[in-house]
């Protein structure tokens, strides 16, 4: 279901797994596993329109013109920590992708994103970059990650999340109108602590069993 630059991935498998994930009784193990599975399904959707180019190969019977994805390998850019939850699932579909790690945490008082780590391939300008984070709440983390990646040359960017708040979507689109978004759901609103409602709680804590 595309809405301007936002695509809500309403595939039944994604919606089914998302409901399992939201359940507060889901174990850490189950949460990680389902996030991984959803990552795989979202990878399928977000790469749906990647441009192809012709390539000549030989089957055991004769030469033929096949098609392959154009250009250099993709970059997957998880925002630490929770974005890592998508990584293995996505890499299982795009195993040659490069990985950029973007270390940001949300200050609990100001809700501003604080950078603590950044490591990316040097040729971001030549690659499509998929930025990964399950949660788009205030969008401060997503905007900071895109600022960092663009400052290092990236210009072909896509953002992939699981849940988005309407407030965060509006802020994101004002800051980075060129970057399309894929999400599994748009929830109701943010609460006074900047948490997505109904949401799923703190994604990083639920993934890693911290609190
Ligand atoms: C969470 C989440 C996003 C961010 C979203 O990370 O994974 O990165 O909050 O909120 P925002 O849109 O308001 O910026 P958190 O800072 O809790 O770090 P963690 O992933 O290490 O737990
Ligand atoms: N980060 C999370 O992990 N959950 C939210 O609801 C908001 C930010």
PDB file of C-alpha atoms and ligand atoms in Angstrom:
ATOM      1  CA  UNK A   1       0.000   0.000   0.000  1.00  0.00           C
ATOM      2  CA  UNK A   2       2.140   2.987  -1.169  1.00  0.00           C
ATOM      3  CA  UNK A   3       1.215   6.464   0.197  1.00  0.00           C
ATOM      4  CA  UNK A   4       3.458   9.014  -1.449  1.00  0.00           C
ATOM      5  CA  UNK A   5       6.966   8.228  -0.255  1.00  0.00           C
ATOM      6  CA  UNK A   6       5.688   5.794   2.441  1.00  0.00           C
ATOM      7  CA  UNK A   7       4.945   2.155   1.634  1.00  0.00           C
ATOM      8  CA  UNK A   8       3.055   0.166   4.264  1.00  0.00           C
ATOM      9  CA  UNK A   9       3.938  -3.483   3.744  1.00  0.00           C
ATOM     10  CA  UNK A  10       0.578  -5.102   4.404  1.00  0.00           C
ATOM     11  CA  UNK A  11       1.567  -8.612   3.297  1.00  0.00           C
ATOM     12  CA  UNK A  12      -0.316 -11.103   5.510  1.00  0.00           C
ATOM     13  CA  UNK A  13       2.886 -12.813   6.667  1.00  0.00           C
ATOM     14  CA  UNK A  14       4.344  -9.486   7.802  1.00  0.00           C
ATOM     15  CA  UNK A  15       1.161  -8.472   9.629  1.00  0.00           C
ATOM     16  CA  UNK A  16       0.839 -11.887  11.286  1.00  0.00           C
ATOM     17  CA  UNK A  17       4.436 -11.858  12.507  1.00  0.00           C
ATOM     18  CA  UNK A  18       4.163  -8.229  13.639  1.00  0.00           C
ATOM     19  CA  UNK A  19       1.243  -9.130  15.910  1.00  0.00           C
ATOM     20  CA  UNK A  20       3.339 -11.898  17.496  1.00  0.00           C
ATOM     21  CA  UNK A  21       6.161  -9.440  18.012  1.00  0.00           C
ATOM     22  CA  UNK A  22       3.998  -6.802  19.691  1.00  0.00           C
ATOM     23  CA  UNK A  23       2.756  -9.302  22.288  1.00  0.00           C
ATOM     24  CA  UNK A  24       4.343  -8.418  25.630  1.00  0.00           C
ATOM     25  CA  UNK A  25       4.609 -12.110  26.500  1.00  0.00           C
ATOM     26  CA  UNK A  26       6.890 -12.905  23.551  1.00  0.00           C
ATOM     27  CA  UNK A  27      10.261 -14.182  24.781  1.00  0.00           C
ATOM     28  CA  UNK A  28      13.572 -12.538  23.898  1.00  0.00           C
ATOM     29  CA  UNK A  29      14.364 -15.532  21.710  1.00  0.00           C
ATOM     30  CA  UNK A  30      11.008 -15.351  19.957  1.00  0.00           C
ATOM     31  CA  UNK A  31      11.276 -11.570  19.513  1.00  0.00           C
ATOM     32  CA  UNK A  32      14.701 -11.870  17.840  1.00  0.00           C
ATOM     33  CA  UNK A  33      13.599 -14.699  15.603  1.00  0.00           C
ATOM     34  CA  UNK A  34      10.449 -12.964  14.390  1.00  0.00           C
ATOM     35  CA  UNK A  35      12.265  -9.667  13.812  1.00  0.00           C
ATOM     36  CA  UNK A  36      14.747 -11.584  11.707  1.00  0.00           C
ATOM     37  CA  UNK A  37      11.943 -13.186   9.682  1.00  0.00           C
ATOM     38  CA  UNK A  38      10.216  -9.849   9.128  1.00  0.00           C
ATOM     39  CA  UNK A  39      13.574  -8.381   8.048  1.00  0.00           C
ATOM     40  CA  UNK A  40      13.723 -10.982   5.300  1.00  0.00           C
ATOM     41  CA  UNK A  41      10.211 -10.162   4.098  1.00  0.00           C
ATOM     42  CA  UNK A  42      10.854  -6.410   4.188  1.00  0.00           C
ATOM     43  CA  UNK A  43      14.074  -6.916   2.197  1.00  0.00           C
ATOM     44  CA  UNK A  44      11.967  -8.539  -0.513  1.00  0.00           C
ATOM     45  CA  UNK A  45       9.607  -5.545  -0.628  1.00  0.00           C
ATOM     46  CA  UNK A  46      12.179  -2.749  -0.418  1.00  0.00           C
ATOM     47  CA  UNK A  47      14.238  -4.229  -3.273  1.00  0.00           C
ATOM     48  CA  UNK A  48      11.230  -4.837  -5.510  1.00  0.00           C
ATOM     49  CA  UNK A  49      12.000  -1.977  -7.935  1.00  0.00           C
ATOM     50  CA  UNK A  50      15.803  -2.124  -8.068  1.00  0.00           C
ATOM     51  CA  UNK A  51      16.939  -1.568 -11.648  1.00  0.00           C
ATOM     52  CA  UNK A  52      18.109  -4.610 -13.627  1.00  0.00           C
ATOM     53  CA  UNK A  53      20.607  -4.831 -16.469  1.00  0.00           C
ATOM     54  CA  UNK A  54      21.057  -7.501 -19.133  1.00  0.00           C
ATOM     55  CA  UNK A  55      23.845 -10.068 -18.739  1.00  0.00           C
ATOM     56  CA  UNK A  56      24.843 -12.802 -21.152  1.00  0.00           C
ATOM     57  CA  UNK A  57      25.354 -16.258 -19.645  1.00  0.00           C
ATOM     58  CA  UNK A  58      25.420 -19.794 -20.944  1.00  0.00           C
ATOM     59  CA  UNK A  59      22.975 -22.393 -19.693  1.00  0.00           C
ATOM     60  CA  UNK A  60      24.000 -26.029 -20.223  1.00  0.00           C
ATOM     61  CA  UNK A  61      21.984 -25.804 -23.470  1.00  0.00           C
ATOM     62  CA  UNK A  62      22.827 -22.444 -25.048  1.00  0.00           C
ATOM     63  CA  UNK A  63      23.807 -18.809 -24.440  1.00  0.00           C
ATOM     64  CA  UNK A  64      21.030 -16.515 -23.231  1.00  0.00           C
ATOM     65  CA  UNK A  65      20.529 -13.012 -21.986  1.00  0.00           C
ATOM     66  CA  UNK A  66      19.581 -12.986 -18.307  1.00  0.00           C
ATOM     67  CA  UNK A  67      19.115 -10.034 -15.947  1.00  0.00           C
ATOM     68  CA  UNK A  68      21.028  -8.985 -12.886  1.00  0.00           C
ATOM     69  CA  UNK A  69      20.779  -6.105 -10.427  1.00  0.00           C
ATOM     70  CA  UNK A  70      22.531  -3.059 -11.821  1.00  0.00           C
ATOM     71  CA  UNK A  71      25.434  -1.345 -10.128  1.00  0.00           C
ATOM     72  CA  UNK A  72      27.483  -2.021  -7.028  1.00  0.00           C
ATOM     73  CA  UNK A  73      26.380  -4.179  -4.112  1.00  0.00           C
ATOM     74  CA  UNK A  74      23.773  -2.720  -1.746  1.00  0.00           C
ATOM     75  CA  UNK A  75      24.690  -1.309   1.642  1.00  0.00           C
ATOM     76  CA  UNK A  76      22.618  -2.312   4.666  1.00  0.00           C
ATOM     77  CA  UNK A  77      22.921   0.344   7.377  1.00  0.00           C
ATOM     78  CA  UNK A  78      21.426  -0.785  10.696  1.00  0.00           C
ATOM     79  CA  UNK A  79      21.029   1.866  13.401  1.00  0.00           C
ATOM     80  CA  UNK A  80      22.438   0.284  16.573  1.00  0.00           C
ATOM     81  CA  UNK A  81      21.230  -1.512  18.462  1.00  0.00           C
ATOM     82  CA  UNK A  82      17.753  -2.468  17.326  1.00  0.00           C
ATOM     83  CA  UNK A  83      18.439  -2.113  13.586  1.00  0.00           C
ATOM     84  CA  UNK A  84      20.734  -5.133  13.860  1.00  0.00           C
ATOM     85  CA  UNK A  85      17.581  -7.188  14.401  1.00  0.00           C
ATOM     86  CA  UNK A  86      16.803  -6.870  10.688  1.00  0.00           C
ATOM     87  CA  UNK A  87      20.325  -7.572   9.499  1.00  0.00           C
ATOM     88  CA  UNK A  88      20.602 -11.372   9.361  1.00  0.00           C
ATOM     89  CA  UNK A  89      17.206 -11.743   7.696  1.00  0.00           C
ATOM     90  CA  UNK A  90      18.101  -9.178   5.060  1.00  0.00           C
ATOM     91  CA  UNK A  91      21.574 -10.635   4.504  1.00  0.00           C
ATOM     92  CA  UNK A  92      20.031 -14.038   3.886  1.00  0.00           C
ATOM     93  CA  UNK A  93      18.318 -12.525   0.812  1.00  0.00           C
ATOM     94  CA  UNK A  94      21.121 -10.131  -0.170  1.00  0.00           C
ATOM     95  CA  UNK A  95      24.213 -12.028   1.006  1.00  0.00           C
ATOM     96  CA  UNK A  96      26.764  -9.856  -0.825  1.00  0.00           C
ATOM     97  CA  UNK A  97      25.547  -6.596   0.679  1.00  0.00           C
ATOM     98  CA  UNK A  98      28.028  -4.358   2.472  1.00  0.00           C
ATOM     99  CA  UNK A  99      27.174  -3.270   6.014  1.00  0.00           C
ATOM    100  CA  UNK A 100      27.433   0.219   7.542  1.00  0.00           C
ATOM    101  CA  UNK A 101      26.994   0.403  11.322  1.00  0.00           C
ATOM    102  CA  UNK A 102      25.440   3.601  12.657  1.00  0.00           C
ATOM    103  CA  UNK A 103      25.690   3.870  16.452  1.00  0.00           C
ATOM    104  CA  UNK A 104      23.064   6.195  17.901  1.00  0.00           C
ATOM    105  CA  UNK A 105      21.125   6.187  21.132  1.00  0.00           C
ATOM    106  CA  UNK A 106      18.162   8.280  22.128  1.00  0.00           C
ATOM    107  CA  UNK A 107      18.770  10.485  25.156  1.00  0.00           C
ATOM    108  CA  UNK A 108      15.850   9.546  27.446  1.00  0.00           C
ATOM    109  CA  UNK A 109      15.365  13.144  28.660  1.00  0.00           C
ATOM    110  CA  UNK A 110      15.746  15.179  25.477  1.00  0.00           C
ATOM    111  CA  UNK A 111      14.883  12.374  22.998  1.00  0.00           C
ATOM    112  CA  UNK A 112      17.739  13.706  20.866  1.00  0.00           C
ATOM    113  CA  UNK A 113      19.928  11.159  19.037  1.00  0.00           C
ATOM    114  CA  UNK A 114      23.486  10.848  20.357  1.00  0.00           C
ATOM    115  CA  UNK A 115      26.155   9.430  18.012  1.00  0.00           C
ATOM    116  CA  UNK A 116      28.663   6.918  19.421  1.00  0.00           C
ATOM    117  CA  UNK A 117      29.865   4.895  16.423  1.00  0.00           C
ATOM    118  CA  UNK A 118      29.966   5.111  12.634  1.00  0.00           C
ATOM    119  CA  UNK A 119      31.674   2.766  10.177  1.00  0.00           C
ATOM    120  CA  UNK A 120      30.645   2.549   6.533  1.00  0.00           C
ATOM    121  CA  UNK A 121      32.108   1.586   3.151  1.00  0.00           C
ATOM    122  CA  UNK A 122      34.032   4.515   1.642  1.00  0.00           C
ATOM    123  CA  UNK A 123      32.135   4.494  -1.667  1.00  0.00           C
ATOM    124  CA  UNK A 124      28.620   5.185  -0.359  1.00  0.00           C
ATOM    125  CA  UNK A 125      28.080   7.647  -3.203  1.00  0.00           C
ATOM    126  CA  UNK A 126      28.044   4.737  -5.689  1.00  0.00           C
ATOM    127  CA  UNK A 127      25.663   2.463  -3.817  1.00  0.00           C
ATOM    128  CA  UNK A 128      22.014   2.120  -2.788  1.00  0.00           C
ATOM    129  CA  UNK A 129      21.836   2.293   1.012  1.00  0.00           C
ATOM    130  CA  UNK A 130      19.029   0.656   3.006  1.00  0.00           C
ATOM    131  CA  UNK A 131      18.847   2.243   6.467  1.00  0.00           C
ATOM    132  CA  UNK A 132      17.377  -0.159   9.022  1.00  0.00           C
ATOM    133  CA  UNK A 133      15.671   0.562  12.338  1.00  0.00           C
ATOM    134  CA  UNK A 134      12.531  -1.170  13.632  1.00  0.00           C
ATOM    135  CA  UNK A 135      11.248   2.001  15.329  1.00  0.00           C
ATOM    136  CA  UNK A 136      10.525   5.425  13.805  1.00  0.00           C
ATOM    137  CA  UNK A 137       9.251   7.346  16.828  1.00  0.00           C
ATOM    138  CA  UNK A 138      10.267  11.042  16.997  1.00  0.00           C
ATOM    139  CA  UNK A 139      12.454  10.303  13.922  1.00  0.00           C
ATOM    140  CA  UNK A 140      15.439  11.991  15.601  1.00  0.00           C
ATOM    141  CA  UNK A 141      17.547   8.819  15.230  1.00  0.00           C
ATOM    142  CA  UNK A 142      16.539   8.232  11.608  1.00  0.00           C
ATOM    143  CA  UNK A 143      17.194  11.853  10.656  1.00  0.00           C
ATOM    144  CA  UNK A 144      20.605  11.810  12.380  1.00  0.00           C
ATOM    145  CA  UNK A 145      21.526   8.548  10.622  1.00  0.00           C
ATOM    146  CA  UNK A 146      20.563   9.956   7.234  1.00  0.00           C
ATOM    147  CA  UNK A 147      22.488  13.176   7.959  1.00  0.00           C
ATOM    148  CA  UNK A 148      25.607  11.089   8.721  1.00  0.00           C
ATOM    149  CA  UNK A 149      25.243   8.883   5.647  1.00  0.00           C
ATOM    150  CA  UNK A 150      24.585  11.826   3.336  1.00  0.00           C
ATOM    151  CA  UNK A 151      27.599  13.684   4.789  1.00  0.00           C
ATOM    152  CA  UNK A 152      29.688  10.658   3.662  1.00  0.00           C
ATOM    153  CA  UNK A 153      28.317  10.858   0.133  1.00  0.00           C
ATOM    154  CA  UNK A 154      25.245   8.600   0.136  1.00  0.00           C
ATOM    155  CA  UNK A 155      22.447   9.919  -2.052  1.00  0.00           C
ATOM    156  CA  UNK A 156      20.409   6.838  -3.007  1.00  0.00           C
ATOM    157  CA  UNK A 157      18.809   5.987   0.336  1.00  0.00           C
ATOM    158  CA  UNK A 158      15.792   4.007   1.516  1.00  0.00           C
ATOM    159  CA  UNK A 159      14.551   3.726   5.109  1.00  0.00           C
ATOM    160  CA  UNK A 160      13.077   0.473   6.427  1.00  0.00           C
ATOM    161  CA  UNK A 161      11.247   0.193   9.750  1.00  0.00           C
ATOM    162  CA  UNK A 162       8.658  -1.933  11.458  1.00  0.00           C
ATOM    163  CA  UNK A 163       6.551   0.681  13.236  1.00  0.00           C
ATOM    164  CA  UNK A 164       6.228   4.382  12.513  1.00  0.00           C
ATOM    165  CA  UNK A 165       4.471   7.112  14.488  1.00  0.00           C
ATOM    166  CA  UNK A 166       2.608   9.749  12.460  1.00  0.00           C
ATOM    167  CA  UNK A 167       4.632  12.484  14.225  1.00  0.00           C
ATOM    168  CA  UNK A 168       7.895  10.829  13.226  1.00  0.00           C
ATOM    169  CA  UNK A 169       6.816  10.276   9.640  1.00  0.00           C
ATOM    170  CA  UNK A 170       5.974  13.978   9.236  1.00  0.00           C
ATOM    171  CA  UNK A 171       9.286  15.092  10.742  1.00  0.00           C
ATOM    172  CA  UNK A 172      11.278  12.587   8.685  1.00  0.00           C
ATOM    173  CA  UNK A 173       9.647  13.658   5.439  1.00  0.00           C
ATOM    174  CA  UNK A 174      10.264  17.341   6.204  1.00  0.00           C
ATOM    175  CA  UNK A 175      13.966  16.661   6.882  1.00  0.00           C
ATOM    176  CA  UNK A 176      14.653  14.092   4.133  1.00  0.00           C
ATOM    177  CA  UNK A 177      11.881  14.342   1.518  1.00  0.00           C
ATOM    178  CA  UNK A 178      14.045  12.433  -0.987  1.00  0.00           C
ATOM    179  CA  UNK A 179      14.192   9.243   1.117  1.00  0.00           C
ATOM    180  CA  UNK A 180      11.324   6.756   0.696  1.00  0.00           C
ATOM    181  CA  UNK A 181      10.122   4.758   3.695  1.00  0.00           C
ATOM    182  CA  UNK A 182       8.928   1.170   4.031  1.00  0.00           C
ATOM    183  CA  UNK A 183       7.106   0.246   7.241  1.00  0.00           C
ATOM    184  CA  UNK A 184       4.933  -2.643   8.393  1.00  0.00           C
ATOM    185  CA  UNK A 185       2.528  -0.331  10.260  1.00  0.00           C
ATOM    186  CA  UNK A 186       1.749   3.269  11.137  1.00  0.00           C
ATOM    187  CA  UNK A 187       0.637   3.361  14.759  1.00  0.00           C
ATOM    188  CA  UNK A 188      -1.586   5.831  16.605  1.00  0.00           C
ATOM    189  CA  UNK A 189       0.740   8.343  18.291  1.00  0.00           C
ATOM    190  CA  UNK A 190       3.712   8.936  20.608  1.00  0.00           C
ATOM    191  CA  UNK A 191       3.228   9.003  24.374  1.00  0.00           C
ATOM    192  CA  UNK A 192       4.790  11.589  26.719  1.00  0.00           C
ATOM    193  CA  UNK A 193       8.053   9.592  26.806  1.00  0.00           C
ATOM    194  CA  UNK A 194       8.323   9.405  23.026  1.00  0.00           C
ATOM    195  CA  UNK A 195       7.222   5.763  22.831  1.00  0.00           C
ATOM    196  CA  UNK A 196       5.087   4.539  19.956  1.00  0.00           C
ATOM    197  CA  UNK A 197       1.505   3.650  20.987  1.00  0.00           C
ATOM    198  CA  UNK A 198       0.371   0.894  20.867  1.00  0.00           C
ATOM    199  CA  UNK A 199       3.859  -0.026  19.626  1.00  0.00           C
ATOM    200  CA  UNK A 200       5.846  -2.910  21.046  1.00  0.00           C
ATOM    201  CA  UNK A 201       7.841  -1.235  23.811  1.00  0.00           C
ATOM    202  CA  UNK A 202      11.602  -0.745  23.661  1.00  0.00           C
ATOM    203  CA  UNK A 203      12.807  -2.726  20.660  1.00  0.00           C
ATOM    204  CA  UNK A 204      16.467  -2.875  21.728  1.00  0.00           C
ATOM    205  CA  UNK A 205      15.624  -4.047  25.238  1.00  0.00           C
ATOM    206  CA  UNK A 206      13.215  -6.674  23.965  1.00  0.00           C
ATOM    207  CA  UNK A 207      15.764  -7.955  21.427  1.00  0.00           C
ATOM    208  CA  UNK A 208      18.638  -8.224  23.853  1.00  0.00           C
ATOM    209  CA  UNK A 209      16.845  -8.868  27.143  1.00  0.00           C
ATOM    210  CA  UNK A 210      18.165  -5.651  28.722  1.00  0.00           C
ATOM    211  CA  UNK A 211      16.157  -3.199  30.747  1.00  0.00           C
TER     212      UNK A 211
HETATM  213  C1  LIG B   1      15.397   3.191  19.643  1.00  0.00           C
HETATM  214  C2  LIG B   1      15.098   2.647  18.258  1.00  0.00           C
HETATM  215  C3  LIG B   1      15.440   3.804  17.377  1.00  0.00           C
HETATM  216  C4  LIG B   1      15.048   4.985  18.217  1.00  0.00           C
HETATM  217  C5  LIG B   1      13.747   5.492  17.705  1.00  0.00           C
HETATM  218  O1  LIG B   1      16.752   3.152  19.879  1.00  0.00           O
HETATM  219  O2  LIG B   1      15.813   1.500  17.949  1.00  0.00           O
HETATM  220  O3  LIG B   1      16.809   3.867  17.030  1.00  0.00           O
HETATM  221  O4  LIG B   1      14.900   4.523  19.560  1.00  0.00           O
HETATM  222  O5  LIG B   1      13.352   6.623  18.386  1.00  0.00           O
HETATM  223  P1  LIG B   1      13.335   8.062  17.723  1.00  0.00           P
HETATM  224  O6  LIG B   1      12.655   7.936  16.409  1.00  0.00           O
HETATM  225  O7  LIG B   1      12.553   8.865  18.718  1.00  0.00           O
HETATM  226  O8  LIG B   1      14.748   8.545  17.584  1.00  0.00           O
HETATM  227  P2  LIG B   1      17.401   3.468  21.300  1.00  0.00           P
HETATM  228  O9  LIG B   1      17.878   4.882  21.341  1.00  0.00           O
HETATM  229  O10 LIG B   1      16.484   3.050  22.393  1.00  0.00           O
HETATM  230  O11 LIG B   1      18.707   2.601  21.278  1.00  0.00           O
HETATM  231  P3  LIG B   1      18.878   1.009  21.229  1.00  0.00           P
HETATM  232  O12 LIG B   1      18.425   0.563  19.853  1.00  0.00           O
HETATM  233  O13 LIG B   1      20.326   0.849  21.450  1.00  0.00           O
HETATM  234  O14 LIG B   1      18.035   0.404  22.315  1.00  0.00           O
HETATM  235  N1  LIG B   2      12.266   3.328  20.621  1.00  0.00           N
HETATM  236  C1  LIG B   2      11.707   2.124  20.887  1.00  0.00           C
HETATM  237  O1  LIG B   2      12.417   1.113  21.003  1.00  0.00           O
HETATM  238  N2  LIG B   2      10.376   2.046  21.062  1.00  0.00           N
HETATM  239  C2  LIG B   2       9.590   3.128  20.929  1.00  0.00           C
HETATM  240  O2  LIG B   2       8.351   2.995  21.068  1.00  0.00           O
HETATM  241  C3  LIG B   2      10.179   4.376  20.645  1.00  0.00           C
HETATM  242  C4  LIG B   2      11.527   4.439  20.499  1.00  0.00           C
END
